[in-house]
GROMACS .gro file of C-alpha atoms in nm:
model
   77
    1MET     CA    1   3.485   3.470   4.930
    2LYS     CA    2   3.497   3.190   5.191
    3ASN     CA    3   3.143   3.070   5.125
    4ASN     CA    4   3.195   3.052   4.758
    5ARG     CA    5   3.499   2.832   4.810
    6GLU     CA    6   3.316   2.598   5.046
    7LEU     CA    7   3.027   2.584   4.790
    8ILE     CA    8   3.263   2.499   4.502
    9SER     CA    9   3.416   2.218   4.726
   10LYS     CA   10   3.082   2.079   4.817
   11ILE     CA   11   2.954   2.075   4.454
   12LYS     CA   12   3.283   1.918   4.332
   13ASP     CA   13   3.208   1.634   4.560
   14MET     CA   14   2.849   1.578   4.435
   15SER     CA   15   2.743   1.310   4.189
   16PHE     CA   16   2.565   1.412   3.877
   17GLU     CA   17   2.242   1.309   4.030
   18GLN     CA   18   2.284   1.502   4.356
   19ALA     CA   19   2.364   1.808   4.151
   20ILE     CA   20   2.065   1.766   3.941
   21LEU     CA   21   1.843   1.730   4.245
   22ARG     CA   22   1.997   2.046   4.392
   23LEU     CA   23   1.939   2.240   4.062
   24GLU     CA   24   1.574   2.129   4.070
   25GLU     CA   25   1.530   2.254   4.433
   26ILE     CA   26   1.686   2.593   4.332
   27ASN     CA   27   1.461   2.609   4.026
   28GLU     CA   28   1.161   2.563   4.249
   29MET     CA   29   1.277   2.830   4.488
   30LEU     CA   30   1.347   3.087   4.215
   31SER     CA   31   1.030   3.014   4.041
   32SER     CA   32   0.823   3.059   4.343
   33GLN     CA   33   0.957   3.413   4.384
   34LYS     CA   34   0.894   3.387   4.756
   35ILE     CA   35   1.259   3.475   4.838
   36ASN     CA   36   1.424   3.814   4.845
   37LEU     CA   37   1.662   3.936   4.574
   38GLU     CA   38   1.978   3.872   4.767
   39SER     CA   39   1.874   3.507   4.824
   40MET     CA   40   1.784   3.493   4.461
   41MET     CA   41   2.119   3.601   4.347
   42VAL     CA   42   2.298   3.355   4.583
   43ASN     CA   43   2.079   3.064   4.454
   44TYR     CA   44   2.141   3.177   4.105
   45GLU     CA   45   2.514   3.172   4.161
   46GLU     CA   46   2.494   2.814   4.307
   47ALA     CA   47   2.279   2.700   4.013
   48GLN     CA   48   2.551   2.826   3.770
   49LEU     CA   49   2.825   2.632   3.962
   50LEU     CA   50   2.598   2.326   3.958
   51LYS     CA   51   2.520   2.359   3.587
   52ASP     CA   52   2.896   2.380   3.521
   53HIS     CA   53   2.963   2.083   3.738
   54CYS     CA   54   2.694   1.882   3.551
   55GLN     CA   55   2.824   1.981   3.217
   56LYS     CA   56   3.179   1.876   3.312
   57ARG     CA   57   3.044   1.528   3.432
   58LEU     CA   58   2.844   1.487   3.095
   59ASP     CA   59   3.150   1.582   2.899
   60GLU     CA   60   3.365   1.331   3.084
   61ALA     CA   61   3.112   1.058   3.031
   62LYS     CA   62   3.077   1.136   2.656
   63MET     CA   63   3.458   1.115   2.631
   64LYS     CA   64   3.462   0.774   2.794
   65ILE     CA   65   3.183   0.655   2.564
   66ASP     CA   66   3.379   0.783   2.264
   67ILE     CA   67   3.679   0.596   2.376
   68ILE     CA   68   3.497   0.269   2.430
   69ASN     CA   69   3.317   0.302   2.105
   70LYS     CA   70   3.651   0.351   1.930
   71LYS     CA   71   3.792   0.042   2.099
   72THR     CA   72   3.487  -0.158   2.006
   73ASN     CA   73   3.486  -0.048   1.649
   74LYS     CA   74   3.859  -0.135   1.613
   75SER     CA   75   3.804  -0.497   1.760
   76ASN     CA   76   3.512  -0.544   1.531
   77SER     CA   77   3.715  -0.445   1.222
   0.00000   0.00000   0.00000
């Protein structure tokens, strides 16, 4: 699906903060229930991709923090 690829590419280039803002927008749209079912499904799919992107970014940050902490602990020993 062409749109899905474009969406994945767009999300991949987003910062964590941009992705969170977009998730908040989607949450507001879905919560309002003022959109049709098809639009809800499209927005839900985008939200899933954004969630996965944010989780990946968080995991990467945690790994970096763990590495820094290990280096700091070794130099303090």
